[in-house]
Coordinates of C-alpha atoms in Angstrom, one line a residue:
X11 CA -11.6 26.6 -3.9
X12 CA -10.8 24.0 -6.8
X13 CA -10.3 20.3 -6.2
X14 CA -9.1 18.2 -8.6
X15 CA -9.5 14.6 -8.6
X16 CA -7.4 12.8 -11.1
X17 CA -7.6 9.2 -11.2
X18 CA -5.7 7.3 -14.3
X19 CA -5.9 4.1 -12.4
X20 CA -8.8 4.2 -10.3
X21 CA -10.8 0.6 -10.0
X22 CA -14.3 0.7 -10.2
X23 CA -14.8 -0.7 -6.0
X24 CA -12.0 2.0 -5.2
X25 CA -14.1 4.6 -6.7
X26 CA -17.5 3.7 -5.1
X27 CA -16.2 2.7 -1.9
X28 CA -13.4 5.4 -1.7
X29 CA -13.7 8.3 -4.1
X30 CA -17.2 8.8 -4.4
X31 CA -17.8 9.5 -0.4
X32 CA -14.7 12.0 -0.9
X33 CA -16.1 13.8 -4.0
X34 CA -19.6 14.0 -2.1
X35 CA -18.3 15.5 0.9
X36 CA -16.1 18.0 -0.8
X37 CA -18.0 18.6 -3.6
X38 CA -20.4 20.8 -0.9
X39 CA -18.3 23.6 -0.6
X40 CA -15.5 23.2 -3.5
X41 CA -15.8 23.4 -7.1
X42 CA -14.6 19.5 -8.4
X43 CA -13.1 18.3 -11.4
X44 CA -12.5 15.0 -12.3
X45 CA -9.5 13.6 -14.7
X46 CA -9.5 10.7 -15.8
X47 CA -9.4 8.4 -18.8
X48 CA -11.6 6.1 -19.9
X49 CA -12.1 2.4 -19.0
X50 CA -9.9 0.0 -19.2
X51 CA -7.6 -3.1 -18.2
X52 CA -10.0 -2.3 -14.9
X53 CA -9.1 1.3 -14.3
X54 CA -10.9 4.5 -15.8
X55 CA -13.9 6.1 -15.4
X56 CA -17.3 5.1 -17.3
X57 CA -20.7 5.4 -17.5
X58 CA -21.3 3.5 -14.5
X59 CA -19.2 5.8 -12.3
X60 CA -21.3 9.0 -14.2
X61 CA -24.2 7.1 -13.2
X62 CA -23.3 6.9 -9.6
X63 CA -22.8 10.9 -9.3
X64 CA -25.6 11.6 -11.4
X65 CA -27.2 13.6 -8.6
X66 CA -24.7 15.9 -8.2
X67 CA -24.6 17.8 -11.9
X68 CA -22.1 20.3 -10.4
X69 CA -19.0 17.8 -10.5
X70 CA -17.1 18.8 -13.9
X71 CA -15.9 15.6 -15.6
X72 CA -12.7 15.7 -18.0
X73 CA -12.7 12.3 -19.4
X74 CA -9.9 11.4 -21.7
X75 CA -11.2 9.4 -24.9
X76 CA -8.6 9.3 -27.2
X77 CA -6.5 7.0 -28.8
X78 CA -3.5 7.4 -26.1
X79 CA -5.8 7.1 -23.2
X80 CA -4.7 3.7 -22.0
X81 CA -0.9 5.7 -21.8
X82 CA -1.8 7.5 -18.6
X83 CA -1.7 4.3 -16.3
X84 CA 2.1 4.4 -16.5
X85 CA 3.3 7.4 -18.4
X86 CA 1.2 10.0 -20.7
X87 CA 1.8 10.1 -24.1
X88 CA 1.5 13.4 -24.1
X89 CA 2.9 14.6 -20.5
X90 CA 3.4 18.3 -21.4
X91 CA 0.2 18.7 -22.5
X92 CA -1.6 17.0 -20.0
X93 CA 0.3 19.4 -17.3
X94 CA -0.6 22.5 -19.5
X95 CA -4.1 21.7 -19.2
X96 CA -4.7 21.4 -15.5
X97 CA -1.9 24.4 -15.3
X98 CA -5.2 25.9 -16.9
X99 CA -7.5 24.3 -14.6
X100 CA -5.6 26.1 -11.8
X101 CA -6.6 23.8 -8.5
X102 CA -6.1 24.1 -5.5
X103 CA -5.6 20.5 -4.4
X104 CA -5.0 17.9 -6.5
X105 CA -5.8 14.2 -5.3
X106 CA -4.0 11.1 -7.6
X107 CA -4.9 7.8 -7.6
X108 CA -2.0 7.5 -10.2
X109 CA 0.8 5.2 -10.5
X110 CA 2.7 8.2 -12.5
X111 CA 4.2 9.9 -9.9
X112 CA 6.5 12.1 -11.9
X113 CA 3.5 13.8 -14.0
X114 CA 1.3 14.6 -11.3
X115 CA 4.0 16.2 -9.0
X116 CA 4.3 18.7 -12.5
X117 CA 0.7 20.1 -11.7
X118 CA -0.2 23.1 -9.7
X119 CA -1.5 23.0 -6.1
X120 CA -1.1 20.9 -3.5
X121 CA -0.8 17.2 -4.8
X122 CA -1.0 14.2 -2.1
X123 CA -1.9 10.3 -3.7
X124 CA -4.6 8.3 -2.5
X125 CA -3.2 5.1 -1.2
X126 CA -4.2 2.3 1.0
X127 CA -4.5 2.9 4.7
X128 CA -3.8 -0.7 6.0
X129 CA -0.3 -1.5 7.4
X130 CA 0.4 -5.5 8.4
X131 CA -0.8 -7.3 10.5
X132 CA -3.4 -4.6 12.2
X133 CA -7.1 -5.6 10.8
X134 CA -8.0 -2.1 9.4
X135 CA -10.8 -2.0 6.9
X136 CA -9.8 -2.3 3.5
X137 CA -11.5 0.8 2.1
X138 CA -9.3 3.1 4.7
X139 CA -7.1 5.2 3.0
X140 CA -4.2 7.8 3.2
X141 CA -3.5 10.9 1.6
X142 CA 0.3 10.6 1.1
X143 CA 3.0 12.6 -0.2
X144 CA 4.1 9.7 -2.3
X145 CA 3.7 6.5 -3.6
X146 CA 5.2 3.6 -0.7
X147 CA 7.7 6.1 1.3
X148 CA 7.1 3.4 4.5
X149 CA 7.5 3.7 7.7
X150 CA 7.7 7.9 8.1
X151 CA 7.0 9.0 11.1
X152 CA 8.1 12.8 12.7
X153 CA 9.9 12.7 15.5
X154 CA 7.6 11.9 18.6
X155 CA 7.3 13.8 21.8
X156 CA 8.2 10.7 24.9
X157 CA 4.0 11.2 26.2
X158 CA 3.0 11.3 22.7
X159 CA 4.8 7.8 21.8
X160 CA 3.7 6.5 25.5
X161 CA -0.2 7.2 24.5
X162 CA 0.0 6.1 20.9
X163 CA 1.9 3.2 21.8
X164 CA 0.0 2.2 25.4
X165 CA -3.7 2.3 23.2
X166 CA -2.5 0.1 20.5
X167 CA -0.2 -2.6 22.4
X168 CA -3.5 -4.7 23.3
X169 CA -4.5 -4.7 20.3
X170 CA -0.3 -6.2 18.8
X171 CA -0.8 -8.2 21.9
X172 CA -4.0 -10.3 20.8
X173 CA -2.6 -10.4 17.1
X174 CA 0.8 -12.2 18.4
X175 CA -0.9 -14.7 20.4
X176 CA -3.1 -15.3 17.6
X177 CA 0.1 -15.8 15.5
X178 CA 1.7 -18.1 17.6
X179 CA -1.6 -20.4 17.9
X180 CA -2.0 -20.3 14.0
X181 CA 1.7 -20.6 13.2
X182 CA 3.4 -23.5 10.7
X183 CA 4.9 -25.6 12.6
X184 CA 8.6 -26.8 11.0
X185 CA 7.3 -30.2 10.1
X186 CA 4.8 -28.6 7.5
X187 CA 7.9 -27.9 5.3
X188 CA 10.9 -29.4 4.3
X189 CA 13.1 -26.6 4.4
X190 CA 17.0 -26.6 4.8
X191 CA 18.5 -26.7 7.9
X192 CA 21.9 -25.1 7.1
X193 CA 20.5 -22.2 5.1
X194 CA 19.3 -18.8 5.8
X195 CA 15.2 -18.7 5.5
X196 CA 13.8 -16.1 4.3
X197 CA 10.1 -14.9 3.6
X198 CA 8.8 -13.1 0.7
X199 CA 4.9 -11.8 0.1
X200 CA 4.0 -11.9 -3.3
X201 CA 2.4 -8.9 -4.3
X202 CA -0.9 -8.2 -6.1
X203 CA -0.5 -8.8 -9.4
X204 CA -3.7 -8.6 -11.7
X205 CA -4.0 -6.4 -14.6
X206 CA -5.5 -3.4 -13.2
X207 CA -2.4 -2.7 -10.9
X208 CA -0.1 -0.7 -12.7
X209 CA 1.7 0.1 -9.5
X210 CA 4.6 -2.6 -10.1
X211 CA 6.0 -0.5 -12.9
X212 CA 8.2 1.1 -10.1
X213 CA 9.8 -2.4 -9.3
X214 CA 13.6 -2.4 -9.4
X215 CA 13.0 -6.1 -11.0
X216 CA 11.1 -8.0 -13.5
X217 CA 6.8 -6.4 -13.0
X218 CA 5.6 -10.2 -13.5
X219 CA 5.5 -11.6 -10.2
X220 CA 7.0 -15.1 -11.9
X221 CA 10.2 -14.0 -13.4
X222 CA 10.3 -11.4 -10.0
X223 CA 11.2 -15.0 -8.6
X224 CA 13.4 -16.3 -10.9
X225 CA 15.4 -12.7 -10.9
X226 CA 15.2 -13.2 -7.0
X227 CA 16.8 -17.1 -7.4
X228 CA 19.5 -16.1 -9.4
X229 CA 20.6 -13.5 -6.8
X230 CA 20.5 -16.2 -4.2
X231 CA 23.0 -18.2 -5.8
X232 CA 22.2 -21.3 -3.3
X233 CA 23.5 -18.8 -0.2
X234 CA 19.3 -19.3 1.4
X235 CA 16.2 -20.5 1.0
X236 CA 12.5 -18.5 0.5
X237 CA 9.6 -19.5 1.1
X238 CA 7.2 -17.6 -1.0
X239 CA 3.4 -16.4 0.3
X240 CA 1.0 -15.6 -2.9
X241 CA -1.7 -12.7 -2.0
X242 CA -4.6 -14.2 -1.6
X243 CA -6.0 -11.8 -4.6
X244 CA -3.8 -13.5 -6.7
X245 CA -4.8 -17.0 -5.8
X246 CA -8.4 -16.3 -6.1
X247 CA -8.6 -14.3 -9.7
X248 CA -4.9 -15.4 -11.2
X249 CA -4.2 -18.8 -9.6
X250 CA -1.3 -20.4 -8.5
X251 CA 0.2 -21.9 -12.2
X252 CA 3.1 -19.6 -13.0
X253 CA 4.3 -19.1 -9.6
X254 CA 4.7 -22.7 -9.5
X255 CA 6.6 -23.6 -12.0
X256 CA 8.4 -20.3 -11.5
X257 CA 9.3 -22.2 -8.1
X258 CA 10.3 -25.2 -9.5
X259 CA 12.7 -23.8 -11.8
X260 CA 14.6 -22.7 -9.0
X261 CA 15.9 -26.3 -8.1
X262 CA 15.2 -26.3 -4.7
X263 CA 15.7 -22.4 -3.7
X264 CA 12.5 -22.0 -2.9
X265 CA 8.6 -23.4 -1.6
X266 CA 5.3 -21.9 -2.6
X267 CA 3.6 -21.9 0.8
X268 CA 0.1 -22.9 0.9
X269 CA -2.9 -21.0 -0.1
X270 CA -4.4 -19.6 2.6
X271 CA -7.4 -17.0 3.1
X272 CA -8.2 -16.7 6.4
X273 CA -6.7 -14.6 8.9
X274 CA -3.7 -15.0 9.9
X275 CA -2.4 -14.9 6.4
X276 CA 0.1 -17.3 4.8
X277 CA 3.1 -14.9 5.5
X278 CA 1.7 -14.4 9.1
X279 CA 1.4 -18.0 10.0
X280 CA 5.1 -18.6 8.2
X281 CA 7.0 -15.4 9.9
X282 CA 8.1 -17.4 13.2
X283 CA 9.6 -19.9 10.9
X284 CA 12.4 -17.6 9.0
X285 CA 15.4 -15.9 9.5
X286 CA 14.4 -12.4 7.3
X287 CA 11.9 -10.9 4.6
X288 CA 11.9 -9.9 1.4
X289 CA 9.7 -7.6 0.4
X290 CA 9.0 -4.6 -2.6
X291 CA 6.0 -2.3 -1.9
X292 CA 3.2 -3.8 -0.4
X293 CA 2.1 -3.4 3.3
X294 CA 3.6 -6.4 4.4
X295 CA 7.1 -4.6 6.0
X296 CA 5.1 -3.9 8.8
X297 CA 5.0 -7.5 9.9
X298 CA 8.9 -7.1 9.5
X299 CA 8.9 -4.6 12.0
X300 CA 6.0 -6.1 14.1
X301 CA 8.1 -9.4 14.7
X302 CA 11.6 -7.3 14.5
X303 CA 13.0 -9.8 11.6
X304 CA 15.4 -8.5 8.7
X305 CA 14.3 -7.4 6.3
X306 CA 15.7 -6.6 2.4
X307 CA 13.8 -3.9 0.9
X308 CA 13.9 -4.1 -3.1
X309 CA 11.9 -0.6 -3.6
X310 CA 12.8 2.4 -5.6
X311 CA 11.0 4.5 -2.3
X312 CA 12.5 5.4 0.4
X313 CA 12.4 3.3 3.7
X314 CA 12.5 4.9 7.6
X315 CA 15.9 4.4 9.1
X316 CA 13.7 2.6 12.3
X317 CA 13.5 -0.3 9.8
X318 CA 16.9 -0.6 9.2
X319 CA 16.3 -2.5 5.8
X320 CA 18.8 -3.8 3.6
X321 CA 18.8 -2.2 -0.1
X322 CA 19.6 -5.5 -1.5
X323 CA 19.9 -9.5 -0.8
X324 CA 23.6 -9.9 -0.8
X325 CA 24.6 -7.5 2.5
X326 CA 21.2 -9.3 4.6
X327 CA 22.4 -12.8 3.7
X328 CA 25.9 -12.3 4.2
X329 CA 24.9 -10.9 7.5
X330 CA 22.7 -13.5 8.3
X331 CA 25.6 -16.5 8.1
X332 CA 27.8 -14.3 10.5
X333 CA 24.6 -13.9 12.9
X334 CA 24.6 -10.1 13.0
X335 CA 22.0 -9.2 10.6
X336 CA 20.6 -5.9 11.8
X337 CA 16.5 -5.8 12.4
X338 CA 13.7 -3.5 13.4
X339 CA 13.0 -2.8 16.7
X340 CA 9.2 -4.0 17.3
X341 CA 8.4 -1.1 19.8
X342 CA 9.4 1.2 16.9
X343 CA 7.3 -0.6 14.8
X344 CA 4.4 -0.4 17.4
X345 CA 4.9 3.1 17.7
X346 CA 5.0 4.1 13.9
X347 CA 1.6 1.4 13.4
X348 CA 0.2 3.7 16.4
X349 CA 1.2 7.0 14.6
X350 CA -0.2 5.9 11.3
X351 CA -3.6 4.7 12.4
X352 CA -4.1 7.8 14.6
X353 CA -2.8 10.3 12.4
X354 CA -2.9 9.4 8.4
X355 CA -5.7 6.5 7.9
X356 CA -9.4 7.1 7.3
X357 CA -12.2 6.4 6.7
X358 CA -13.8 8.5 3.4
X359 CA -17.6 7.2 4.1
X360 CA -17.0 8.0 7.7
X361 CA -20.3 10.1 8.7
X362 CA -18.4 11.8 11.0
X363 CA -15.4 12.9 8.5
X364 CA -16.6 16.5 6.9
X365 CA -15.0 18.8 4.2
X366 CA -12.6 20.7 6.8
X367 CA -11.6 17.5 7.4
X368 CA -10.5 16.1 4.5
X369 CA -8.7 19.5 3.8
X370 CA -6.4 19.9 7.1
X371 CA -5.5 16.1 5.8
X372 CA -4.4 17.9 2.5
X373 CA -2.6 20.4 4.1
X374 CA -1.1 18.8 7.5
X375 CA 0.7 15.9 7.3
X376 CA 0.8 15.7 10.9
X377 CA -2.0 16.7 13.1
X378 CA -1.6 15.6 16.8
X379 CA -5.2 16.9 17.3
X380 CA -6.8 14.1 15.3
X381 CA -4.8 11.2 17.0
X382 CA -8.4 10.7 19.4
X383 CA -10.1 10.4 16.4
X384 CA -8.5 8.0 14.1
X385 CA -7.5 5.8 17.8
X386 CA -11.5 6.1 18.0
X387 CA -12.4 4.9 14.9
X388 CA -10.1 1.7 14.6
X389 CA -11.5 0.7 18.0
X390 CA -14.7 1.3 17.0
X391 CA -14.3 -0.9 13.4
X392 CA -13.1 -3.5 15.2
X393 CA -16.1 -3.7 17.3
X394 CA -18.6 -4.1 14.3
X395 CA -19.4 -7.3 13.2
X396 CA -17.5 -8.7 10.0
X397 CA -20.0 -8.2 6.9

């Protein structure tokens, strides 16, 4: 059996913490090969990442040195040759981290990305992960059997129980903003937006988070307000500067809410306060669905109908101000958070996780046998101490 890892935007932490463990487990009874190009804008592979592996000499690197390397974050320059050459390598499975979707789904085998594993607001560790058939197709979920959707959904409600009260305790409070009265309010996370995540290339709008919001503004036209919630990445390596004045060019249309970077988040503590979200790609629809607010999402993937998102601003406001705006239902939402935790997250440096695990995750999307397990292992994480 041939795996192939290929990894155009891996980060150095996601490879230690994430791909490493992977390699190492698989790497005992499969033959490996890693693509990937070398380093840089923070993505690639290097000598420190050779360094880390050094003890396993078996692992077949393919590193990519040339002068068009820094093309396969977003699109090789050279696609067709790229796909020739792992049609030559002839693997079994391939594993992306890629924000290329298009050229990886050209290659032979089975192809799955490696993507985050978290889902808002449910605490999961941030080095869980999720071998997905795309990029942000959120919220899939097969239809569930009534017992099955009873136990997912009875383990986890405790757990959405505590995270609600602790919510409403740590909410804003509407004398923190001055925020219209007679307008719709609306949320919207800002995503991550350093230069090692090539991910946005897939936004429908502008990639740079500041003229995201002035594109956003001149769709609102004055018809509601948004208050905006930075990621806390963002505010601790990028800072706050452009997103501000980005704000006050909007005369008025919308607040930058405060930094914040304790749990709850900024957009947790802000959620009981508005009337809808926006939001693109990140994790944050699941508090939509967790709260069962609106929600427009402004993503080229596709979105479950249990969310019932709006594709675009203009049909959620006008809904809004005739007070039938269609929203998720929260026990959907609990179920499909349920579903997700048992069935797709994991942990790769999980002692317990072996090869013939990692390969029914390639090859079963849904596995009803490892529900025990992943409910297990969040209960279990959520037990140990913070580090």
């Amino acid at each position: 059996m041939k795996i192939l890892f290929y990894l155009p935007v891996i980060t150095p932490w996601w490879f230690a913490h994430i791909v490493a463990p992977m390699i190492r487990r698989l790497s005992a009874e499969a033959e490996i090969v890693v693509l990937a190009p070398a380093p840089w804008s923070g993505t690639g592979i290097g000598p420190a990442e050779l360094e880390l592996m050094a003890d396993l000499p078996q692992i077949r690197w393919c590193l990519i040195e040339g002068e068009d390397h820094r093309s396969y974050r977003t699109r090789p320059a050279d696609p067709h040759g790229l796909v020739g050459f792992v049609t030559d390598l002839a693997p079994d499975y391939v594993i992306c981290r890629s924000a290329d979707r298009d050229t990886p789904r050209r290659f032979p085998g089975k192809v799955r990305f490696l993507m985050e594993g978290g889902v808002a607001p449910y605490p999961l560790p941030s080095h869980w992960v999720w071998l997905s058939e795309d990029l942000f197709d959120h919220g899939e979920m097969p239809a569930l059997e009534p017992d099955a959707r009873a136990a997912l959904t009875g383990w986890l409600r405790p757990l959405a129980d505590r995270l609600r009260a602790r919510m409403a305790r740590a909410a804003y409070g509407p004398e923190d903003f001055n925020w219209p009265d007679a307008l719709p309010r609306l949320l919207m996370p800002i995503e991550y937006a350093h230069h090692e995540n090539f991910f946005q290339m897939h936004r429908p709008g502008p990639e740079a988070n500041d003229a995201l919001v002035l594109h956003i503004a001149q769709q609102l036209r004055g018809r509601a307000f948004v208050a905006l919630a930075n990621h806390p990445l963002n505010d601790l390596y990028l800072g706050r500067g452009a997103l501000q004045a980005a704000v006050a060019a909007t005369r008025g249309q919308m607040t930058l809410l405060p930094e914040c970077r304790d749990a709850p988040s900024a957009t947790e503590r802000a959620a009981g306060l508005v009337d809808a979200m926006i939001v693109g790609d990140s994790k944050a629809f699941g508090l939509a669905g967790f709260l069962g607010l609106p929600m427009a999402r402004l993503s080229r993937f596709k979105t479950a109908a249990w969310l019932n998102a709006y594709p675009a601003l203009d049909p959620l406001i006008a809904d809004l101000k005739r007070g039938r705006a269609r929203a998720p239902s929260p026990e959907d939402a609990l179920a499909w958070a349920a579903f997700h935790i048992a069935n797709n997250a994991f942990d790769p440096a999980d002692p317990a996780l072996d090869f013939g695990d990692i390969i029914d995750r390639l090859d079963r999307s849904v596995a009803p046998e490892r529900w025990a397990a992943g409910m297990a292992r969040l209960d279990a994480a959520l037990m140990e101490p913070a580090a």
